[in-house]
Each structure stands twice: as structure tokens, then as C-alpha cells.
mmCIF file of C-alpha atoms in Angstrom:
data_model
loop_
_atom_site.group_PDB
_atom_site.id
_atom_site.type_symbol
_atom_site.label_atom_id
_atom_site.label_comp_id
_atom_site.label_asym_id
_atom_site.label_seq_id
_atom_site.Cartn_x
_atom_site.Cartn_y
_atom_site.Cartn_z
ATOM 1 C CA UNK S 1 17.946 29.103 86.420
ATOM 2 C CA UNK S 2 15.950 27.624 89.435
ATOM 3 C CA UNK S 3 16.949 29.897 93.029
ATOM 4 C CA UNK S 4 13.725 29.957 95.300
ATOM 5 C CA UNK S 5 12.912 33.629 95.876
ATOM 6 C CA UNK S 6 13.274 34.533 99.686
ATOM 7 C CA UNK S 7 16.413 32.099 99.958
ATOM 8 C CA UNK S 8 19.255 33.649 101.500
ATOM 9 C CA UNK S 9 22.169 33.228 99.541
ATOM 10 C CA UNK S 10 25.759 32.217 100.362
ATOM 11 C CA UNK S 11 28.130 34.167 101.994
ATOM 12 C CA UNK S 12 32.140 33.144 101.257
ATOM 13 C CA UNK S 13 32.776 30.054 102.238
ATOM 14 C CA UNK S 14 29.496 28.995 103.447
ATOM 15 C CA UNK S 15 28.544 27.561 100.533
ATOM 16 C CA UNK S 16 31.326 24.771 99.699
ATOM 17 C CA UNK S 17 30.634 21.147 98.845
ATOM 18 C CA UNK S 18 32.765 18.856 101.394
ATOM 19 C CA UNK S 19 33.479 15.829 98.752
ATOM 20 C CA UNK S 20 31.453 15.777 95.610
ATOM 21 C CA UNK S 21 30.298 12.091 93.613
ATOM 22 C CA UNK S 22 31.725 10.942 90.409
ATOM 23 C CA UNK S 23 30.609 8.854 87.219
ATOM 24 C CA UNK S 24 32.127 7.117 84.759
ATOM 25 C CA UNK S 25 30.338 7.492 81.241
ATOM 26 C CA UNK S 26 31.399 5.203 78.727
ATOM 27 C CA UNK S 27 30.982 5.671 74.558
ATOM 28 C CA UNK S 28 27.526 4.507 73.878
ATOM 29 C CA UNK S 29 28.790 1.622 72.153
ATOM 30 C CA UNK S 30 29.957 -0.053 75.322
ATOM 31 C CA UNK S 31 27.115 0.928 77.298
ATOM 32 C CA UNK S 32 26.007 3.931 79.599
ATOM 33 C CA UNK S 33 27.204 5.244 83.457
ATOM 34 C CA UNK S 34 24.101 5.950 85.397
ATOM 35 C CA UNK S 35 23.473 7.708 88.442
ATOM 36 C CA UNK S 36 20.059 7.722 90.564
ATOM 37 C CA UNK S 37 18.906 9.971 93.098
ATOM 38 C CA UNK S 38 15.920 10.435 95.609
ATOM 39 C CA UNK S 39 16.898 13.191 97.885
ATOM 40 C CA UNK S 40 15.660 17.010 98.074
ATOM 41 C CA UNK S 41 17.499 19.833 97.519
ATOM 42 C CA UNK S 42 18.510 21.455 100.247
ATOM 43 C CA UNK S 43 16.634 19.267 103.309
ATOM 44 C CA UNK S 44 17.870 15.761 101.480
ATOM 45 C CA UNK S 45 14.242 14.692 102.464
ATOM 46 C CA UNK S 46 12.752 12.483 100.450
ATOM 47 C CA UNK S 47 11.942 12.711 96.500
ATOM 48 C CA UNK S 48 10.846 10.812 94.213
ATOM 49 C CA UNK S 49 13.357 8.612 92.418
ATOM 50 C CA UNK S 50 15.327 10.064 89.328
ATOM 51 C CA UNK S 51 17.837 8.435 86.759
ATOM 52 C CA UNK S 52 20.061 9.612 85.050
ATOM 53 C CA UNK S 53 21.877 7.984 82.406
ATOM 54 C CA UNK S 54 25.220 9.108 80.139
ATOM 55 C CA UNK S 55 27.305 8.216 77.233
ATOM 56 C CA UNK S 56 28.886 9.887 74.931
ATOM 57 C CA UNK S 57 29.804 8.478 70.662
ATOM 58 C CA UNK S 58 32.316 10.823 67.916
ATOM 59 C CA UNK S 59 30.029 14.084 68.143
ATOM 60 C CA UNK S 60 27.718 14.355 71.554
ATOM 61 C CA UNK S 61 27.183 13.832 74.968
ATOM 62 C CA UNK S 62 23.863 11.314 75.229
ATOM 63 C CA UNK S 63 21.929 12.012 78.394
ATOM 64 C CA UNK S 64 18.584 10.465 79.307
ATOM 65 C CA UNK S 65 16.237 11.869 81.816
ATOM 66 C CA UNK S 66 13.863 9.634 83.836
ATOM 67 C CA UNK S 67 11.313 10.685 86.494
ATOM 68 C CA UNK S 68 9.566 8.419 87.844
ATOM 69 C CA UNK S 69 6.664 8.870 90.642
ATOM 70 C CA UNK S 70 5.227 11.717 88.695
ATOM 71 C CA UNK S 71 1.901 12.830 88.954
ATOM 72 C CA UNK S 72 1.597 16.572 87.667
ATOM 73 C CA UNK S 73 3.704 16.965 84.258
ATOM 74 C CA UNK S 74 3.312 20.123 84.880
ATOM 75 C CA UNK S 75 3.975 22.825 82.097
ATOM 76 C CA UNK S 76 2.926 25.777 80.502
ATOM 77 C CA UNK S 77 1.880 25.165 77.061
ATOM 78 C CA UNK S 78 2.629 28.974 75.908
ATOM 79 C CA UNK S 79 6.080 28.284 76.849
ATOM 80 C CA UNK S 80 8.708 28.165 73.634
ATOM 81 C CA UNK S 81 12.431 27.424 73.504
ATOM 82 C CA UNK S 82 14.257 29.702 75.858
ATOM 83 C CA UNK S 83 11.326 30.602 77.864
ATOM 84 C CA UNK S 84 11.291 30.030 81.637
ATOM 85 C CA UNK S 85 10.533 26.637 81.772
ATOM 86 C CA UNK S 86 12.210 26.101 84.888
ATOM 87 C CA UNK S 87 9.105 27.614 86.908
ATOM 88 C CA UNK S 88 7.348 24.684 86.118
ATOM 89 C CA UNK S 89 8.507 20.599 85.952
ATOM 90 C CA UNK S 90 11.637 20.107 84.068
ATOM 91 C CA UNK S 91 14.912 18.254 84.238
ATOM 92 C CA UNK S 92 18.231 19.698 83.911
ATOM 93 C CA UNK S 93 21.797 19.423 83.378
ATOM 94 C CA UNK S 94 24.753 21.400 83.845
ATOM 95 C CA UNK S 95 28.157 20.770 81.837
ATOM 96 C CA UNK S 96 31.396 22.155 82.111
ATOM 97 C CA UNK S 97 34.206 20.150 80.492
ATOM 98 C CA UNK S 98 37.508 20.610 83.107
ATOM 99 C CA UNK S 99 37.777 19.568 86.967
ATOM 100 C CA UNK S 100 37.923 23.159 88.703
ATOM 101 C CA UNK S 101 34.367 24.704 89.783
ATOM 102 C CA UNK S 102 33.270 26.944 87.037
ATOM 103 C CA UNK S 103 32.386 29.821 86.808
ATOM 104 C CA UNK S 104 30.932 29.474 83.228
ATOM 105 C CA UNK S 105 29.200 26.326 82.022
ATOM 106 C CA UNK S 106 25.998 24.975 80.511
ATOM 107 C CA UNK S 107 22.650 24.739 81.618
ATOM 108 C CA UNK S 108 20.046 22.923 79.689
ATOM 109 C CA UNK S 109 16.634 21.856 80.382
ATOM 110 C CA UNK S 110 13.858 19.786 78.819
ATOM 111 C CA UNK S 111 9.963 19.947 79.866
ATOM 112 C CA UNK S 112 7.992 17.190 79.498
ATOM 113 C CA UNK S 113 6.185 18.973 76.724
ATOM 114 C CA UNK S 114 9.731 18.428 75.070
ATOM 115 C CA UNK S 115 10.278 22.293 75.290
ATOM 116 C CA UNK S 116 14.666 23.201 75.890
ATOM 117 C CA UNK S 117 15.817 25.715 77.421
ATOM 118 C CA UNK S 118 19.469 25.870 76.319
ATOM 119 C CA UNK S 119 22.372 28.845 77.691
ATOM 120 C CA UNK S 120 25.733 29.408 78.493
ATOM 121 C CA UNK S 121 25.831 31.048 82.645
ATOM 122 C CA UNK S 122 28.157 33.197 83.775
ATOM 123 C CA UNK S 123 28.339 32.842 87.273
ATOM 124 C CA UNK S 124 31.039 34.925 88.572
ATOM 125 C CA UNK S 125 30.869 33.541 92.286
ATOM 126 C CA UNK S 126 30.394 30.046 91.524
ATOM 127 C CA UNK S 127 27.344 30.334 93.721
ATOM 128 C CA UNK S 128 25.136 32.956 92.608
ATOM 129 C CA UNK S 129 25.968 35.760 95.330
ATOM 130 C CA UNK S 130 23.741 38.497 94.647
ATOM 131 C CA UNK S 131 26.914 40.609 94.785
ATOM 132 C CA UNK S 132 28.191 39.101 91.818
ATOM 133 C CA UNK S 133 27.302 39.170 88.638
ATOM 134 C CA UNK S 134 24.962 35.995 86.955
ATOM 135 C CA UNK S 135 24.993 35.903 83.210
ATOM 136 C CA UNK S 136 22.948 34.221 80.622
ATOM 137 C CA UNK S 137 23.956 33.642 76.597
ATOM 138 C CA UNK S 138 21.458 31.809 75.077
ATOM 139 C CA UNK S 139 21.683 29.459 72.496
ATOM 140 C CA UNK S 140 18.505 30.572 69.913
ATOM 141 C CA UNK S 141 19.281 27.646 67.440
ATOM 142 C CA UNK S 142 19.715 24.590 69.427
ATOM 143 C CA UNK S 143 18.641 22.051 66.836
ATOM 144 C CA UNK S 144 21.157 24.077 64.238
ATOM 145 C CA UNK S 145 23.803 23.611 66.977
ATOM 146 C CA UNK S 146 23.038 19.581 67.314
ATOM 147 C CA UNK S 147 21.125 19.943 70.665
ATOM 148 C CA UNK S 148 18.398 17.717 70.496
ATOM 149 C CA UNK S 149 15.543 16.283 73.049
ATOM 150 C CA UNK S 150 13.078 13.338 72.418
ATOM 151 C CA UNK S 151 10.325 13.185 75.381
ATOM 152 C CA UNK S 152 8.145 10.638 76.228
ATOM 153 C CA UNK S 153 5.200 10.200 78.826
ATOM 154 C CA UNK S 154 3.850 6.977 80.500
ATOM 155 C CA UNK S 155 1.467 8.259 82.682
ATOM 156 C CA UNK S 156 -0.095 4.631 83.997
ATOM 157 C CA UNK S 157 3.872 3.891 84.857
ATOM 158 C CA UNK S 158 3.928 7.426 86.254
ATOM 159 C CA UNK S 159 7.591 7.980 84.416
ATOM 160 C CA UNK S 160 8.503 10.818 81.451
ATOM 161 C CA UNK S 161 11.977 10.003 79.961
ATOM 162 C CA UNK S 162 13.852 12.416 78.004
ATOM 163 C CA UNK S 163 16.380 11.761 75.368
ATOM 164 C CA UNK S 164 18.783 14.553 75.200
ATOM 165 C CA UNK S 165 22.249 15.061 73.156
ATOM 166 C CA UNK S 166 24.495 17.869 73.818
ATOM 167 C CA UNK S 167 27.143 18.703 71.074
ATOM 168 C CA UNK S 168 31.231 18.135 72.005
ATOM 169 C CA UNK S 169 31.794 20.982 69.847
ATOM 170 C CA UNK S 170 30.079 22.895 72.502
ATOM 171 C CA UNK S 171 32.790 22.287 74.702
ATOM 172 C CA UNK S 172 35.440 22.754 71.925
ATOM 173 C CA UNK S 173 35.929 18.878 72.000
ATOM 174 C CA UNK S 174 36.777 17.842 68.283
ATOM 175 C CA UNK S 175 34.951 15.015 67.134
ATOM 176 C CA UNK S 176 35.712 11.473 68.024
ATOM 177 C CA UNK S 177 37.895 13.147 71.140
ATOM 178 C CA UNK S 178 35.704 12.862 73.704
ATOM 179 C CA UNK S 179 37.466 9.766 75.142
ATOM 180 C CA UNK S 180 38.995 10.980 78.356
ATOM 181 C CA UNK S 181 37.624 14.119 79.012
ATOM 182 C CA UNK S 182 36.743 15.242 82.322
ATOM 183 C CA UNK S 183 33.564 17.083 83.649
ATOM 184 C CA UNK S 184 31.681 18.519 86.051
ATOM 185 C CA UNK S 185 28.029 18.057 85.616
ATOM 186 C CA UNK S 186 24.697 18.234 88.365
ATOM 187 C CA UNK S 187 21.812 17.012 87.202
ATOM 188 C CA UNK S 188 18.847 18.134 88.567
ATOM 189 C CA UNK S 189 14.643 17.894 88.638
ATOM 190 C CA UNK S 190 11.403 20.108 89.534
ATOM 191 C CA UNK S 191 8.697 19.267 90.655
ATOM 192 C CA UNK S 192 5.315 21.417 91.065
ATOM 193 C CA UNK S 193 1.700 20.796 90.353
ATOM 194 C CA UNK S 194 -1.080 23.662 89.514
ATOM 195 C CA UNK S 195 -2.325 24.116 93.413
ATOM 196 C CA UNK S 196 1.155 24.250 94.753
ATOM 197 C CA UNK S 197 2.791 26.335 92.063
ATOM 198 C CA UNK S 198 5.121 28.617 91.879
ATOM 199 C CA UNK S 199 6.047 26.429 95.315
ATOM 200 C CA UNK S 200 8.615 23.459 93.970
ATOM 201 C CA UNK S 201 10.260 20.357 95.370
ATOM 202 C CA UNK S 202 13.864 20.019 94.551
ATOM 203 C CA UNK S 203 15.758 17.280 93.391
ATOM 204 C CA UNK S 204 19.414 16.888 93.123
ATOM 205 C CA UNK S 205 21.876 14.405 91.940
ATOM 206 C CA UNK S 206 24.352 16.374 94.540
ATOM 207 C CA UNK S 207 21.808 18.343 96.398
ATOM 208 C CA UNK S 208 22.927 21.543 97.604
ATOM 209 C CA UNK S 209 23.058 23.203 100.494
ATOM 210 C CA UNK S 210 20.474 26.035 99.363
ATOM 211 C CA UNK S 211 17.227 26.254 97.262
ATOM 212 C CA UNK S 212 19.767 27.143 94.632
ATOM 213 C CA UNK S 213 21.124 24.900 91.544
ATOM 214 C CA UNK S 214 23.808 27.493 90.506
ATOM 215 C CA UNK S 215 26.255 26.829 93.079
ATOM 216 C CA UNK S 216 29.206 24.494 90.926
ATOM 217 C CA UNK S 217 31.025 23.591 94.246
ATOM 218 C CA UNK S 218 28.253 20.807 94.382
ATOM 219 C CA UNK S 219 29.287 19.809 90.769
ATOM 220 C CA UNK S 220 30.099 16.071 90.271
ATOM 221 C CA UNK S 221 33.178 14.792 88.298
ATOM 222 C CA UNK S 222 31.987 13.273 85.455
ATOM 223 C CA UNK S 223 34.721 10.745 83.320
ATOM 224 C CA UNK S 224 34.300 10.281 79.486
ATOM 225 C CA UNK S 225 36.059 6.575 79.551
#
């Protein structure tokens, strides 16, 4: 849900991605598609370096989350599923099976106290114009669904790797269909310690043009092979 308070938003046509990356994700049984990326979101300064890697086998999507450089793992310990984990340090995805910009996809999240945040957005403007309407549907039973996460923290390597599966079904992929699909994902990471919070770096995969994740213009294409 991350949008910086104070940043202006777009106005029509302001906010619109020129050319967009892709990936090629293969099942998991013939390896992974991995993307990396060390730029700020929206001054494409510096950050520290992020991986990403995806796959997918008959019944989920298999994405692992790995920050390195990190120093803070910074969370709130109060914080449950669903809470607003995203004011703190967390990686995310967003999914959206088709090749158009959405308007309504998936946003999840993992902490690295292994706490999701899991919910369908509604995004009417495809970049969160405060004239138009933003939506969330959570999902309250994300292990029930099949949405799992498996954290881990090296904190001499300074690295925390998640190990995240989101359910085809989601998607209304039947299992053991997945096999050329098309996507658009962004992947995306936080980072904040306790004297500079709520103040966060940015991280994007395709970094936006604004202090603003929802904007699916930026969305990569994303190729289930």
C-alpha cells in the first residue's frame, strides 16, 4: 500500500511507463528466472541490491525475496497478518495474470518477522489518483488459500530471504496450466530503520516515477515458460 504522504500524485498521462522489463519464469523443475535491482524509487539513486527470483510447478507461483545490505530489519512486533506492515521493512509483489495495465491485481507482502500482508486492490486509475477510487479486499485466510511465506535472517551476511508461494487458483489458473501464462508483476522493497522512520527508501524492480508503488503502467511482463 506504500504512497509517501505529501507526494503529489499523477495527473493523466503524466504518469506512464515508456517501455517496461520482462522475465521469463520457468516451472521450478527446470530452474528459476531472476531479476535484480539496485535503484530507488522515484530518484533511481542508489539502493541496496535486491533479488528476486520466480518459478512456478502444477499449483503456485514460487517467489523468493532477497535483501541484501540490510542493517535495520525493521518491524513492528504487534503487527499481525493484514496489518500495515508496509510502514516498516518489507518486500512485495504485485500479480496480475494478463498483459494490459490493471486496474485490479494482487499485492502481497512479507516482513522479515515473516508477517503477510495479502489483498486484492482496486485501483481504478491504474495510478492511484486521489480522484479515483483505491480499493482493498483482503484475503483473512492466506494459509487456507495456499499463500505461504518462509523467512530467514543472516544478519553477519546482512541478507533476509523470503520464501513465498502464491496460489494459480488465485488467478483462476487451473492446476498444472500455468505453462504460458502471461503477467504483469513489480516487485518491490522498504527500507527504514527506528531513527529515520516513518521516512523510507524505495526500491523498485521498475522504479516509478513517484513515491508511489500503485501505479501498474510500471508493471513488468512476466512469462510462465
Amino acid at each position: 500500500m506504500k504512497m509517501l504522504s505529501g507526494t503529489l500524485l499523477a495527473v493523466a498521462g503524466a504518469a506512464y511507463a515508456t517501455s517496461v522489463p520482462s522475465l521469463d519464469a520457468p516451472a521450478c523443475s527446470a530452474g528459476k528466472g531472476t531479476v535484480e535491482y539496485s535503484k530507488s524509487v522515484p530518484d533511481k539513486t542508489d539502493f541496496p541490491k535486491t533479488q528476486v527470483d520466480v518459478c512456478y510447478d502444477d499449483t503456485s507461483i514460487h517467489v523468493t525475496f532477497t535483501a541484501y545490505g540490510e542493517t535495520n530489519y525493521y518491524y513492528n512486533s504487534s503487527q499481525t497478518t493484514n496489518d500495515p506492515i508496509w510502514q516498516y521493512e518489507v518486500m512485495e509483489g504485485f500479480f496480475y495474470r494478463g498483459t494490459n495495465d490493471p486496474q485490479t491485481y494482487l499485492e502481497f507482502e512479507v516482513s522479515p518477522n515473516n508477517v503477510t500482508f495479502q489483498a486484492w486492490i482496486y485501483n481504478k486509475s491504474k495510478v492511484r489518483a486521489t480522484s479515483a477510487p483505491l480499493d482493498t479486499s483482503y484475503l483473512t485466510q492466506p494459509l487456507v488459500d495456499g499463500i505461504t511465506a518462509k523467512t530467514t535472517l543472516d544478519k553477519d551476511a546482512q541478507t533476509w530471504v523470503s520464501d513465498t508461494r502464491i496460489p494459480l487458483g488465485l488467478f483462476n489458473v487451473d492446476n498444472g496450466q500455468a505453462s504460458g501464462t502471461k503477467w504483469r508483476m513489480n516487485f518491490f522493497r522498504t527500507i527504514v530503520s527506528p531513527d529515520t522512520f516513518p521516512n523510507q527508501t524505495l526500491g523498485a524492480w521498475n522504479p516509478t516515477n513517484e513515491s508511489n508503488f500503485h501505479m501498474t503502467p510500471f508493471f513488468g511482463h512476466v512469462n510462465l515458460v
